[in-house]
Coordinates of C-alpha atoms in Angstrom, one line a residue:
P277 CA -13.4 -17.9 -16.5
K278 CA -14.7 -17.7 -12.9
R279 CA -13.3 -15.3 -10.4
I280 CA -12.3 -16.6 -7.0
L281 CA -11.7 -14.6 -3.9
P282 CA -8.8 -15.4 -1.6
P283 CA -9.2 -17.4 1.7
T284 CA -8.6 -16.1 5.2
T285 CA -6.8 -19.3 6.0
A286 CA -5.4 -22.2 3.9
T287 CA -3.1 -25.1 4.2
R288 CA 0.2 -25.0 2.3
A289 CA 0.5 -28.0 0.0
M290 CA 3.2 -30.5 0.7
S291 CA 6.2 -30.4 -1.7
D292 CA 5.9 -33.0 -4.4
Q293 CA 9.3 -34.2 -5.5
G294 CA 8.1 -37.2 -7.4
S295 CA 7.6 -35.6 -10.8
F296 CA 8.8 -32.6 -12.8
E297 CA 5.4 -31.1 -12.9
G298 CA 5.0 -31.3 -9.2
R299 CA 8.4 -29.7 -8.7
T300 CA 7.5 -27.0 -11.3
S301 CA 4.4 -26.1 -9.3
E302 CA 6.4 -25.8 -6.2
I303 CA 8.9 -23.4 -7.9
L304 CA 6.1 -21.4 -9.4
C305 CA 4.4 -20.9 -6.0
E306 CA 7.8 -19.8 -4.5
F307 CA 8.2 -17.4 -7.4
L308 CA 4.6 -15.9 -7.1
E309 CA 5.1 -15.5 -3.3
A310 CA 8.3 -13.6 -3.8
A311 CA 6.8 -11.6 -6.7
V312 CA 3.8 -10.5 -4.6
H313 CA 6.0 -9.3 -1.7
T314 CA 8.3 -7.5 -4.1
A315 CA 5.4 -5.8 -5.8
L316 CA 3.9 -4.6 -2.5
R317 CA 7.2 -2.9 -1.6
V318 CA 7.8 -1.4 -5.1
K319 CA 4.2 -0.2 -5.4
G320 CA 4.5 1.5 -1.9
V321 CA 1.6 -0.4 -0.3
Y322 CA 3.6 -0.6 2.9
P323 CA 6.7 1.5 3.9
P324 CA 10.1 0.2 2.9
E325 CA 11.0 -0.5 6.5
V326 CA 8.3 -3.2 6.6
F327 CA 10.3 -5.3 4.3
E328 CA 13.6 -7.2 4.5
R329 CA 15.9 -8.3 1.7
R330 CA 16.0 -12.0 0.7
R331 CA 17.6 -13.9 -2.2
L332 CA 15.7 -16.0 -4.7
Y333 CA 17.2 -17.3 -8.0
N334 CA 20.4 -15.5 -7.0
V335 CA 18.6 -12.1 -7.1
A336 CA 17.4 -9.8 -4.3
V337 CA 13.7 -10.0 -3.5
S338 CA 11.6 -8.5 -0.8
R339 CA 9.7 -10.2 2.1
S340 CA 7.6 -8.4 4.7
R341 CA 8.5 -8.6 8.4
H342 CA 4.9 -8.9 9.4
P343 CA 3.9 -12.5 10.3
G344 CA 0.2 -12.0 9.5
L345 CA 0.9 -10.6 6.0
N346 CA 3.5 -13.3 5.3
A347 CA 1.0 -16.0 6.3
Y348 CA -1.8 -14.6 4.2
V349 CA 0.4 -14.4 1.0
Q350 CA 2.1 -17.7 1.5
E351 CA -1.0 -19.7 2.4
T352 CA -3.1 -18.1 -0.3
I353 CA -0.5 -18.7 -3.1
F354 CA 0.5 -22.3 -2.0
S355 CA -3.2 -23.3 -1.9
L356 CA -3.0 -22.8 -5.7
K357 CA -0.4 -25.5 -6.1
P358 CA -3.0 -28.3 -6.9
W359 CA -4.6 -26.0 -9.5
I360 CA -1.2 -25.4 -11.2
K361 CA -0.5 -29.1 -11.3
Q362 CA -4.0 -29.8 -12.7
G363 CA -3.8 -27.0 -15.3
K364 CA -6.8 -25.2 -13.7
L365 CA -5.0 -21.9 -12.8
E366 CA -5.5 -19.3 -15.4
R367 CA -4.3 -16.1 -13.7
L368 CA -3.3 -14.6 -10.4
A369 CA -3.9 -10.9 -10.0
V370 CA -2.7 -8.5 -7.3
L371 CA -5.4 -5.8 -7.0
F372 CA -4.6 -2.4 -5.7
F373 CA -7.4 -0.3 -4.2
E374 CA -7.1 3.4 -3.2
E375 CA -7.6 3.5 0.5
E376 CA -9.8 6.7 0.6
S377 CA -12.2 5.9 -2.2
D378 CA -11.7 2.1 -2.4
A379 CA -11.4 2.5 -6.2
L380 CA -9.5 -0.1 -8.1
V381 CA -6.4 1.7 -9.5
E382 CA -4.3 -1.1 -10.8
R383 CA -4.2 -4.9 -11.5
L384 CA -0.9 -6.7 -11.7
V385 CA -1.6 -9.9 -13.5
F386 CA 0.3 -13.2 -13.7
S387 CA -1.0 -15.4 -16.4
V388 CA 0.3 -19.0 -15.8
K389 CA 0.0 -22.1 -17.8
V390 CA 1.9 -25.3 -17.1
L391 CA 1.3 -27.6 -20.2
K392 CA 0.9 -31.3 -20.0
E393 CA 4.0 -32.3 -22.0
V394 CA 6.5 -31.1 -19.4
E395 CA 8.6 -34.2 -19.1
G396 CA 12.1 -33.5 -20.5
S397 CA 11.2 -30.1 -21.8
F398 CA 13.8 -28.4 -19.6
E399 CA 17.4 -29.6 -19.3
S400 CA 17.1 -28.9 -15.6
L401 CA 15.0 -27.0 -13.1
D402 CA 17.7 -24.4 -13.1
D403 CA 16.5 -23.3 -16.6
L404 CA 13.0 -22.6 -15.1
E405 CA 14.5 -20.6 -12.3
H406 CA 16.6 -18.6 -14.7
M407 CA 13.4 -17.7 -16.6
L408 CA 11.6 -16.6 -13.5
R409 CA 14.6 -14.5 -12.4
A410 CA 13.9 -12.1 -15.3
F411 CA 10.3 -11.6 -14.0
V412 CA 11.6 -10.6 -10.5
L413 CA 14.0 -8.1 -12.0
K414 CA 11.2 -6.5 -14.1
I415 CA 8.9 -6.2 -11.0
Q416 CA 11.7 -4.4 -9.1
V417 CA 11.7 -1.5 -11.6
A418 CA 7.9 -1.1 -11.7
E419 CA 6.4 2.4 -11.1
P420 CA 5.0 3.1 -7.6
L421 CA 1.4 3.9 -7.0
A422 CA 0.5 7.6 -6.8
S423 CA -1.6 7.2 -3.7
R424 CA -1.8 5.1 -0.6
C425 CA -3.5 1.7 -1.4
R426 CA -4.4 -1.6 0.0
F427 CA -4.3 -4.9 -1.9
E428 CA -6.1 -8.1 -2.5
L429 CA -5.1 -11.4 -4.2
L430 CA -7.5 -12.8 -6.9
A431 CA -7.2 -16.1 -8.7
Y432 CA -9.0 -17.2 -11.9
S433 CA -9.6 -20.8 -12.7
W434 CA -10.1 -22.2 -16.2
S435 CA -13.0 -24.4 -15.2
R436 CA -14.7 -26.2 -12.3
E437 CA -16.8 -29.2 -12.4
E438 CA -20.5 -28.7 -11.8
G439 CA -21.2 -29.2 -8.1
E440 CA -17.5 -29.1 -7.3
R441 CA -16.7 -27.8 -3.8
D442 CA -13.5 -26.2 -2.7
P443 CA -12.9 -25.8 1.0
V444 CA -10.5 -22.9 0.5
W445 CA -11.7 -20.6 -2.3
V446 CA -15.1 -18.8 -2.5
M447 CA -16.7 -18.0 -5.8
E448 CA -17.4 -14.4 -6.9
D449 CA -19.8 -13.1 -9.6
A450 CA -17.8 -13.2 -12.8
G451 CA -19.3 -9.9 -13.9
G452 CA -18.5 -8.0 -10.7
D453 CA -17.1 -4.5 -11.3
R454 CA -15.3 -4.2 -8.0
V455 CA -12.4 -6.4 -9.1
S456 CA -12.3 -5.5 -12.8
L457 CA -11.6 -2.5 -15.0
R458 CA -13.7 -1.5 -18.0
D459 CA -11.5 -1.0 -21.1
P460 CA -8.2 -0.9 -19.2
C461 CA -4.9 0.3 -20.5
I462 CA -2.8 -2.9 -20.6
T463 CA 1.0 -2.7 -20.2
P464 CA 3.0 -5.9 -21.0
I465 CA 5.8 -6.3 -18.6
K466 CA 7.4 -9.7 -19.3
S467 CA 6.5 -13.0 -20.9
I468 CA 8.1 -16.5 -21.5
S469 CA 6.8 -19.2 -23.8
S470 CA 8.1 -22.7 -24.3
D471 CA 6.7 -26.1 -25.2
C472 CA 5.9 -26.8 -21.6
L473 CA 5.3 -23.4 -19.8
K474 CA 3.8 -20.1 -20.6
I475 CA 3.8 -17.1 -18.2
Q476 CA 2.8 -13.5 -18.9
L477 CA 3.1 -10.6 -16.6
Y478 CA 1.2 -7.4 -17.3
S479 CA -0.6 -4.5 -15.6
E480 CA -4.0 -3.1 -16.1
A481 CA -4.9 0.5 -15.2
P482 CA -7.7 2.9 -15.8
R483 CA -7.0 4.9 -19.0
A484 CA -7.2 8.2 -17.2
R485 CA -4.5 7.1 -14.8
A486 CA -2.4 5.4 -17.5
A487 CA -2.3 8.6 -19.5
E488 CA -0.9 10.7 -16.6

């Protein structure tokens, strides 16, 4: 898969209410947005007072009070909506870098796959929201980082057509060491699998840190 770096600006895709798949991609983007904010609070990237409590899927989630951070997270994630609908999004990773050394200390990875045969697979969209609620609850009890860190968002696509141009995302060398860990310790956090949707959440950390 090819690695893609996040944009500085993007345009949020309009909500598509005409199909189950379109509505599913909207819900998934809302979930990923809330999950990223909650992870930033739990991991201690920003002080707790930077965040306020919101509710999503009838559970408490976090959202920052900083307009610039909110715009970056929202616009970056919602720019992935067409990829979700087209089945191109493989993973979204939240990368945590130590501020002093700029070393990658953890990757929180959301592996997402909306399958083609979605029509009629859920009795209602409430079923999908119920599944995603469990992910939010798992993130809320994650372990904080040991040192002060900054973060980046990184998306992986399954494929791109030769010569395809994307005005939002910028390609990165697939073998770059800056955004990957060699032989990481992988910790599964939560997963769901149905005939229409598969999501896995896991963390990757250097083995030395994971053993602490």
